Coordinates of C-alpha atoms and ligand atoms in Angstrom, one line a residue:
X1 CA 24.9 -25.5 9.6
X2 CA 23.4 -22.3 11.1
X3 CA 21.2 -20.7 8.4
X4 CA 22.1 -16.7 7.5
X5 CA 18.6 -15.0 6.4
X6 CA 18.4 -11.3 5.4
X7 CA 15.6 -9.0 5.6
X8 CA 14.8 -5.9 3.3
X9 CA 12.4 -3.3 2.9
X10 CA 11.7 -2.2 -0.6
X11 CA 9.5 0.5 -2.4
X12 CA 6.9 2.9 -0.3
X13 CA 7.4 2.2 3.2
X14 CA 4.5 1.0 5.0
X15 CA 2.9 1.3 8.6
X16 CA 3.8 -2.6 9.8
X17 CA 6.7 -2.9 8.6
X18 CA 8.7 -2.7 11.6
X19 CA 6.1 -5.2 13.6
X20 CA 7.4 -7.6 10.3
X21 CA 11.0 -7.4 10.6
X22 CA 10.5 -7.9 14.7
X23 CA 8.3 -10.8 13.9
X24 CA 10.6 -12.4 11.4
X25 CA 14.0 -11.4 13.7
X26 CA 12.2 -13.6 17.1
X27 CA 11.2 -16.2 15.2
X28 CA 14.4 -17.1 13.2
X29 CA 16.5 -15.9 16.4
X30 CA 14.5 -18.8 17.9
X31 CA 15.7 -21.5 15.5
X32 CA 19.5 -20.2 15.9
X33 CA 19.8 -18.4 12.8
X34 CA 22.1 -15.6 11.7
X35 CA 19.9 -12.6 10.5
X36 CA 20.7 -9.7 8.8
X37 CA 19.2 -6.4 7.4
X38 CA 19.8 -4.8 3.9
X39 CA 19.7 -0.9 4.1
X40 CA 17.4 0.9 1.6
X41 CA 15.6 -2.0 -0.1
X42 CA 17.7 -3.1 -3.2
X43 CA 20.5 -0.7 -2.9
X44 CA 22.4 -1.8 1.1
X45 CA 22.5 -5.3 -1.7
X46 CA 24.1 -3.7 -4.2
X47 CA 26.5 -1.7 -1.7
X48 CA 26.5 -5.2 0.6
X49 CA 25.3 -2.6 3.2
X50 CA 24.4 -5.0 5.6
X51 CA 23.7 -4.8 9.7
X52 CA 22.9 -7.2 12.0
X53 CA 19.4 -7.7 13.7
X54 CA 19.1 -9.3 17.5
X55 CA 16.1 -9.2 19.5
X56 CA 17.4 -6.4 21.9
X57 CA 17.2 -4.0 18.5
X58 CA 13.4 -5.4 18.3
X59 CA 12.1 -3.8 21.5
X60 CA 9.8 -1.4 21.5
X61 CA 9.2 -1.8 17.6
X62 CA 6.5 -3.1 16.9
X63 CA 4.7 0.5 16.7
X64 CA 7.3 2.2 14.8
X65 CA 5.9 3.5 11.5
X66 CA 8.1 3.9 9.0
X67 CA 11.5 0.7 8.5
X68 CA 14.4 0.6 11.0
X69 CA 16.2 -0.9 7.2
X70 CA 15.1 2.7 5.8
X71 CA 13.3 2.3 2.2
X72 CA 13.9 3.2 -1.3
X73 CA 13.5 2.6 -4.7
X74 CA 16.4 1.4 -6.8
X75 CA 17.1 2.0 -10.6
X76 CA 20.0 0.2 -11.1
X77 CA 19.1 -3.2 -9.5
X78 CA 16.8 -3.6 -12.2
X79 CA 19.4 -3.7 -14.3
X80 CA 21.0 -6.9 -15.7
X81 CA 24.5 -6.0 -14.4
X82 CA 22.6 -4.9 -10.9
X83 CA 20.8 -7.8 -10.4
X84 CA 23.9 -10.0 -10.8
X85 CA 25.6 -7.7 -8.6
X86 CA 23.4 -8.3 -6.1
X87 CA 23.2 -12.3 -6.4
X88 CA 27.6 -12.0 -6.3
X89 CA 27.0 -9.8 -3.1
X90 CA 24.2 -12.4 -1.2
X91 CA 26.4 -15.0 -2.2
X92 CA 29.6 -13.7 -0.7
X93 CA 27.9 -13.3 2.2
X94 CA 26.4 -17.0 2.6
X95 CA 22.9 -15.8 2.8
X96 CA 20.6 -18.5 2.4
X97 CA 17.2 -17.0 2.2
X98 CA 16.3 -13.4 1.5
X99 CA 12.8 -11.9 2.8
X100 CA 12.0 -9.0 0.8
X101 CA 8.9 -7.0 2.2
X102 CA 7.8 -4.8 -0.2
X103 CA 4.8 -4.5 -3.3
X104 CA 4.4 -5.6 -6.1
X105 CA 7.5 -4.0 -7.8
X106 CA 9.4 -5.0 -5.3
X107 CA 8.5 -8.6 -6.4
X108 CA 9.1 -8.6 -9.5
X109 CA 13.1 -7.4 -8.3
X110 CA 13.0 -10.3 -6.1
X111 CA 11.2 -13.0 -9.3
X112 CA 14.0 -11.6 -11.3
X113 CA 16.9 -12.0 -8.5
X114 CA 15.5 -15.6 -8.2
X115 CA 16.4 -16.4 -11.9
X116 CA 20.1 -16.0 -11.4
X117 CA 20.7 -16.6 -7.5
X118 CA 20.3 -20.1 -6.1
X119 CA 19.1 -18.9 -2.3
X120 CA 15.8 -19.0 -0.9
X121 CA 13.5 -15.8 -1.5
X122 CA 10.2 -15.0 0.5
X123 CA 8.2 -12.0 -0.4
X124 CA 5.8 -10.3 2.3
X125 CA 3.5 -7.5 1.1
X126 CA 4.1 -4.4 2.4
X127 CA 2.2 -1.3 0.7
X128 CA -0.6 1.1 1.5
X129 CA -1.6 0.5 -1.3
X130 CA -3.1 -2.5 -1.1
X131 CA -2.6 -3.4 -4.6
X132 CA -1.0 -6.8 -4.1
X133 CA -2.8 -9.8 -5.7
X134 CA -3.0 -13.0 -3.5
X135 CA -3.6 -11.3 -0.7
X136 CA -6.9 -10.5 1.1
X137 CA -4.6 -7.1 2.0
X138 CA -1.0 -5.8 2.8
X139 CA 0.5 -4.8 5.6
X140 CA 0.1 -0.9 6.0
X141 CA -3.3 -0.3 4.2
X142 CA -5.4 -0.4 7.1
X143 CA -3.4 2.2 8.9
X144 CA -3.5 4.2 5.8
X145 CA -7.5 3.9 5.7
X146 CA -7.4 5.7 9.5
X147 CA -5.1 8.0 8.5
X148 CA -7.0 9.1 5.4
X149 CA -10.1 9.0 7.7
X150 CA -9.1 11.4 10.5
X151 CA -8.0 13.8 8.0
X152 CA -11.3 13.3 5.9
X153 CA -13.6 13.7 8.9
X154 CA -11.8 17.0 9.6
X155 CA -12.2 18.4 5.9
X156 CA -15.6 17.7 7.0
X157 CA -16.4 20.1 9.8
X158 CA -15.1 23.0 7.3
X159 CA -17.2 21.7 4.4
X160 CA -20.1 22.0 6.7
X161 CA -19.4 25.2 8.8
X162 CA -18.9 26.7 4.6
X163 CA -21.5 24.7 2.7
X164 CA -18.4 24.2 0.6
X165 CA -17.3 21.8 -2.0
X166 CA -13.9 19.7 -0.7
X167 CA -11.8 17.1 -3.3
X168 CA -9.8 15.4 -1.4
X169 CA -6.9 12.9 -2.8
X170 CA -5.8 9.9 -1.5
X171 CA -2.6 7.7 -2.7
X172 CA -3.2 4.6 -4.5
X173 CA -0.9 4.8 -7.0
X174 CA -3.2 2.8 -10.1
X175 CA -5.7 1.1 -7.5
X176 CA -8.6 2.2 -5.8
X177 CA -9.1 0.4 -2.6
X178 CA -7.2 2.8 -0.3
X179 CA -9.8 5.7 -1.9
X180 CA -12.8 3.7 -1.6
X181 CA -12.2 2.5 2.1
X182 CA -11.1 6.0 3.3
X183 CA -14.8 7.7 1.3
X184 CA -17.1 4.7 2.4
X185 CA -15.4 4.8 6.1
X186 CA -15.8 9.1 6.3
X187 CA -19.3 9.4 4.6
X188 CA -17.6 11.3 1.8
X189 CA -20.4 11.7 -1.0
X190 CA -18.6 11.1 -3.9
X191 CA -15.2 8.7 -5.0
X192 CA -13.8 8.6 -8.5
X193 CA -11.8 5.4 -8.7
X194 CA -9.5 4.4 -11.0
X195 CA -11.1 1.3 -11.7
X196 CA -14.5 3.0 -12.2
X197 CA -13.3 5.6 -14.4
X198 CA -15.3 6.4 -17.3
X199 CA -14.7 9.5 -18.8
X200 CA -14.4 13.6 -17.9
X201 CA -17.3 14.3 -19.0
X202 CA -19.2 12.3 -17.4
X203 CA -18.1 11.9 -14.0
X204 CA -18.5 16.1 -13.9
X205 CA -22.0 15.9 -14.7
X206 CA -23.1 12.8 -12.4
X207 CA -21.2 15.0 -9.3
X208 CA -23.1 18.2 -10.2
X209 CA -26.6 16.0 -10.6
X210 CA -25.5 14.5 -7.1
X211 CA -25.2 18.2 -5.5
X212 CA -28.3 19.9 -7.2
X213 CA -30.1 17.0 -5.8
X214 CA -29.2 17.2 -2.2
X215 CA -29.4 21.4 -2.8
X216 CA -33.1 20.5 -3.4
X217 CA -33.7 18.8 -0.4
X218 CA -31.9 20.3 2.1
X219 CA -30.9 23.5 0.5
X220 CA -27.0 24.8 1.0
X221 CA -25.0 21.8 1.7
X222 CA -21.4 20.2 1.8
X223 CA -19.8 18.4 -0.2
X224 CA -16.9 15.9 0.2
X225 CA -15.4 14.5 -2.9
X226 CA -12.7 11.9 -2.7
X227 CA -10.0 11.3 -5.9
X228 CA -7.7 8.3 -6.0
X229 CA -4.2 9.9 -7.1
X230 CA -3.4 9.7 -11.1
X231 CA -7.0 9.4 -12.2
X232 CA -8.0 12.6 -13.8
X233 CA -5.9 13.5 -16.6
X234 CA -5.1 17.4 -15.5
X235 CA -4.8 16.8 -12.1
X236 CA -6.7 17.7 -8.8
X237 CA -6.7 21.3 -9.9
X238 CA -7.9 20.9 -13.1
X239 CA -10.9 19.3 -11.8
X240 CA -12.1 21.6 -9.2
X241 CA -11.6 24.3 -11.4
X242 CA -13.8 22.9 -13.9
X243 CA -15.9 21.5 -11.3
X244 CA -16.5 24.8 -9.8
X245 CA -17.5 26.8 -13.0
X246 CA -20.2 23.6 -13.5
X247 CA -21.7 23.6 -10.2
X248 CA -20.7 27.0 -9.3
X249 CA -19.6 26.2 -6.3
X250 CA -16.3 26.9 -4.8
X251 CA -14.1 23.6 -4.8
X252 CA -11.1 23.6 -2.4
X253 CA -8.3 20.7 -3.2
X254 CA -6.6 18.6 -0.7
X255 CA -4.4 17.1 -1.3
X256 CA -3.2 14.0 1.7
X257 CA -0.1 12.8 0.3
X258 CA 2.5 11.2 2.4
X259 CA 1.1 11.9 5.6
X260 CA -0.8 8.3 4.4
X261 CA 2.1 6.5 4.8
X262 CA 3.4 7.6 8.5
X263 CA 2.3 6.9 11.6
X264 CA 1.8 4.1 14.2
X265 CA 0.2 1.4 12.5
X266 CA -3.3 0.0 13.7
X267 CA -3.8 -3.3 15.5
X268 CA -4.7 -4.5 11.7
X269 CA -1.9 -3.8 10.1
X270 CA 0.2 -5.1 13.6
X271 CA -1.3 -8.4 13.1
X272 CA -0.8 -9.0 10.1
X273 CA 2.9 -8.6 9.9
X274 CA 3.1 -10.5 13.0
X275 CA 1.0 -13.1 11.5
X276 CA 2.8 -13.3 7.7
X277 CA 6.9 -13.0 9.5
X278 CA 6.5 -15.7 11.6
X279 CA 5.0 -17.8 8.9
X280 CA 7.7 -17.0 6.3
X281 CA 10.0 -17.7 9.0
X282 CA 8.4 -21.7 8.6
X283 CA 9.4 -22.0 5.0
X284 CA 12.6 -21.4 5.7
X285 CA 14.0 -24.7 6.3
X286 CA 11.6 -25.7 3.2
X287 CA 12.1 -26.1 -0.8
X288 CA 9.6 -23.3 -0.8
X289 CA 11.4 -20.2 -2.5
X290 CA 9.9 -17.4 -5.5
X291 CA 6.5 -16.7 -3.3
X292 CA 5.0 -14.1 -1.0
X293 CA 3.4 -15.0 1.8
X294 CA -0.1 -13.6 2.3
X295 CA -3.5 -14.3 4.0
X296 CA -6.6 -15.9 2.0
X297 CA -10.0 -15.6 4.3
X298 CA -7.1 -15.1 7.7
X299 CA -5.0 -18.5 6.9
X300 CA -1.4 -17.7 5.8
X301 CA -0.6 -18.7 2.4
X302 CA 2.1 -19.1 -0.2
X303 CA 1.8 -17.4 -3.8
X304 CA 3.9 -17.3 -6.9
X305 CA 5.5 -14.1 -6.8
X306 CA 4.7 -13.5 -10.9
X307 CA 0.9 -14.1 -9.7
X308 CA 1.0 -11.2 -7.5
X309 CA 1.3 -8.8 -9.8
X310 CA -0.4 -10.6 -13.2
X311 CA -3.4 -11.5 -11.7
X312 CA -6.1 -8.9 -11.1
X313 CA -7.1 -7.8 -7.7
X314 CA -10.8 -6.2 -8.3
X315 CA -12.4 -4.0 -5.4
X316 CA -14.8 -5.8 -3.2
X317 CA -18.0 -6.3 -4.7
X318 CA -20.1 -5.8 -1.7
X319 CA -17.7 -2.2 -1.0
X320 CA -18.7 -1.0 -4.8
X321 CA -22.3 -1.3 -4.3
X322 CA -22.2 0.1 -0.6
X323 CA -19.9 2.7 -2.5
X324 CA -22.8 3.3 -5.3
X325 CA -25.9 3.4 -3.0
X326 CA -24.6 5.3 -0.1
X327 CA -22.1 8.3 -2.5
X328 CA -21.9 7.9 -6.4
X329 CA -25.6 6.9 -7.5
X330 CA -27.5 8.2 -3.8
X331 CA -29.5 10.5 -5.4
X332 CA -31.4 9.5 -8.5
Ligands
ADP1 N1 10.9 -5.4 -13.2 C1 11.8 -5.2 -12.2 N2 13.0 -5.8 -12.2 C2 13.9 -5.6 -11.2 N3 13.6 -4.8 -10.1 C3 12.5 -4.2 -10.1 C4 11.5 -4.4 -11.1 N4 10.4 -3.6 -10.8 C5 10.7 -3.0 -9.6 N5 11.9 -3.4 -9.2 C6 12.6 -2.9 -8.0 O1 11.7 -2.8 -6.9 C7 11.8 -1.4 -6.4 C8 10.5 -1.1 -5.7 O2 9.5 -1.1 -6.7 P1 8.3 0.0 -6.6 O3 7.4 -0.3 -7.7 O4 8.9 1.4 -6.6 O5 7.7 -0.2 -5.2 P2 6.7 -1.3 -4.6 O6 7.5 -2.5 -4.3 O7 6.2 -0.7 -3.3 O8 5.6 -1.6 -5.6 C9 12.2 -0.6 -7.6 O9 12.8 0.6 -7.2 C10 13.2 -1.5 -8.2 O10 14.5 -1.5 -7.6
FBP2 O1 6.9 8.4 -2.3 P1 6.9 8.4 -3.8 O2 8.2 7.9 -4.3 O3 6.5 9.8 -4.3 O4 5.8 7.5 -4.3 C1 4.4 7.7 -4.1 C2 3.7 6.4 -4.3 O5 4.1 5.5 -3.3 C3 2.9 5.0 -2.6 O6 2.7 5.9 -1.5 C4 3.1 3.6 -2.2 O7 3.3 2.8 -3.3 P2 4.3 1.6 -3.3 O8 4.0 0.9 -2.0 O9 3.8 0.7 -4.4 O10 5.7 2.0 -3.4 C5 1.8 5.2 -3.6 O11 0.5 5.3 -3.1 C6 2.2 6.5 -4.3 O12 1.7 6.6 -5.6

């Protein structure tokens, strides 16, 4: 019998998204099978909102930022009544493998979904986040890096023409990589990391040793500061005001928000998705079922689901000491 797969996009959407879903949608259309897309992540399968996806709705979509299945996040599926809900509602509907491309939380819906439906369930990382263990990176995060970049190398020029003091923040939600890529990648001077967080205190006092340093050298300089999101306790404001009155130097915030998650996504991010959808699209026809699919040194691979959010994912070790001799610790 002709398998039925479904597709849905869950959580933050992601730049790559749409090359996934067009990846996924050829290949299964190759093998004969019936594919359909849940709207809004969790929610079109507790609605049973539901389209179908051929390859004429695939051209001319593998550049689309943003998800043609539209994105949210969905309190009630995590609910005992909503996850049955949804299993009833796949079910009814003869589904036979659901490919959920979302992060982490969106995993742990799907682990939970797998205790009570029978079907086949694929998870494929999608998140700028990059926060995704069992996966050398996520589709999305590389786009977000150039994004945080461009905008970073612009804060630049008015740091400089103003011998000013810029804090820029960059999404992450708890993890760092997406912070310490964009700062190592724009020369920023300085990235407080969530990872690396210490204390207020100190992190004030190694900044202002960092700028009266380079103030002795070269006399009025600029500044660029990068802040992973939900770090410091009061805020981005909080911290250039306090930042000002110890260096007394102005400090402008910046805050780059969701333009991070927009856009065209980068030839990285493009492969990727193409790369991971057609490989779940070979475990379909498998036993395989409660993974994500992700890449270990380029090679698809198959993980757990519950590994990719209990194991740790630490920052690269070679990017932290890049990180400490070239911003944090430059000046001694
Ligand atoms: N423990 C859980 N049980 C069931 N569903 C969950 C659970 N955690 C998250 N989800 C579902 O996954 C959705 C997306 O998760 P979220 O953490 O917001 O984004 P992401 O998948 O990008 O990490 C949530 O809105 C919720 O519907
Ligand atoms: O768009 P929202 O709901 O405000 O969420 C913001 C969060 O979503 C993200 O952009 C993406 O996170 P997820 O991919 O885990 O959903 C985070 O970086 C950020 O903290």
């Amino acid at each position: 019998m002709t398998k039925h797969i479904a597709i849905l996009t869950s959580g933050g959407d992601a730049p790559g998204m749409n090359a996934c879903i067009r990846a996924i949608v050829i290949a299964a259309d190759r093998l004969g099978y019936q594919i359909s897309g849940y709207l809004r992540g969790y929610n079109g399968l507790l609605d049973d909102q539901r389209i179908t996806l051929t390859c004429e709705r695939m051209h001319n979509l593998l550049q689309q930022g943003g998800t043609i299945l539209h994105s949210a996040r969905c309190k009630a599926f995590t609910t005992e009544q909503g996850l049955k809900k949804a299993a009833d509602n796949l079910t009814k509907s003869n589904v036979d493998t659901l490919f959920v491309i979302g992060g982490d939380g969106s995993f742990r819906g799907a682990h939970a979904l797998g205790q009570i439906w029978e079907g086949q369930i694929i998870g494929l990382p999608g998140t700028i986040d990059n926060d995704v263990a069992g996966t050398d990176a996520t589709i999305g995060y590389y786009t977000a890096i150039e994004t945080a970049v461009s905008s970073i190398d612009k804060v630049r020029d008015t740091a400089d023409a103003f011998d000013r003091v810029f804090m820029v923040e960059v999404m992450g939600r708890h993890a760092g990589f997406l912070a310490l890529s964009a700062a190592l990648a724009s020369a920023s001077d300085y990235v407080i990391l969530p990872e690396r967080f210490s204390n207020e205190a100190d992190t004030l006092t190694q900044i202002c040793t960092q700028i009266q340093q380079r103030q002795a050298k070269r006399g009025p300089v600029s500044y660029v500061i990068v802040l992973a999101e939900n770090v410091w306790p009061g805020g981005i404001n909080d911290l250039c005001v306090r930042l000002a009155s110890q260096s007394n130097m102005e400090v402008k915030p910046v805050i780059l928000g969701h333009v991070q998650r927009g856009g065209s996504p980068v030839s990285q991010d493009r492969l990727l998705a193409v790369q991971l959808g057609t490989y779940a699209v070979t475990l379909v026809e498998t036993s395989t079922s409660g993974v994500m699919v992700g890449t270990y040194e380029d090679k698809a691979v198959t993980v757990p689901l519950p590994q990719t959010w209990e194991d740790a994912k630490p920052l690269p070790d070679d990017a932290v000491t890049t990180m400490m001799t070239l911003m944090n610790e430059r000046y001694r």
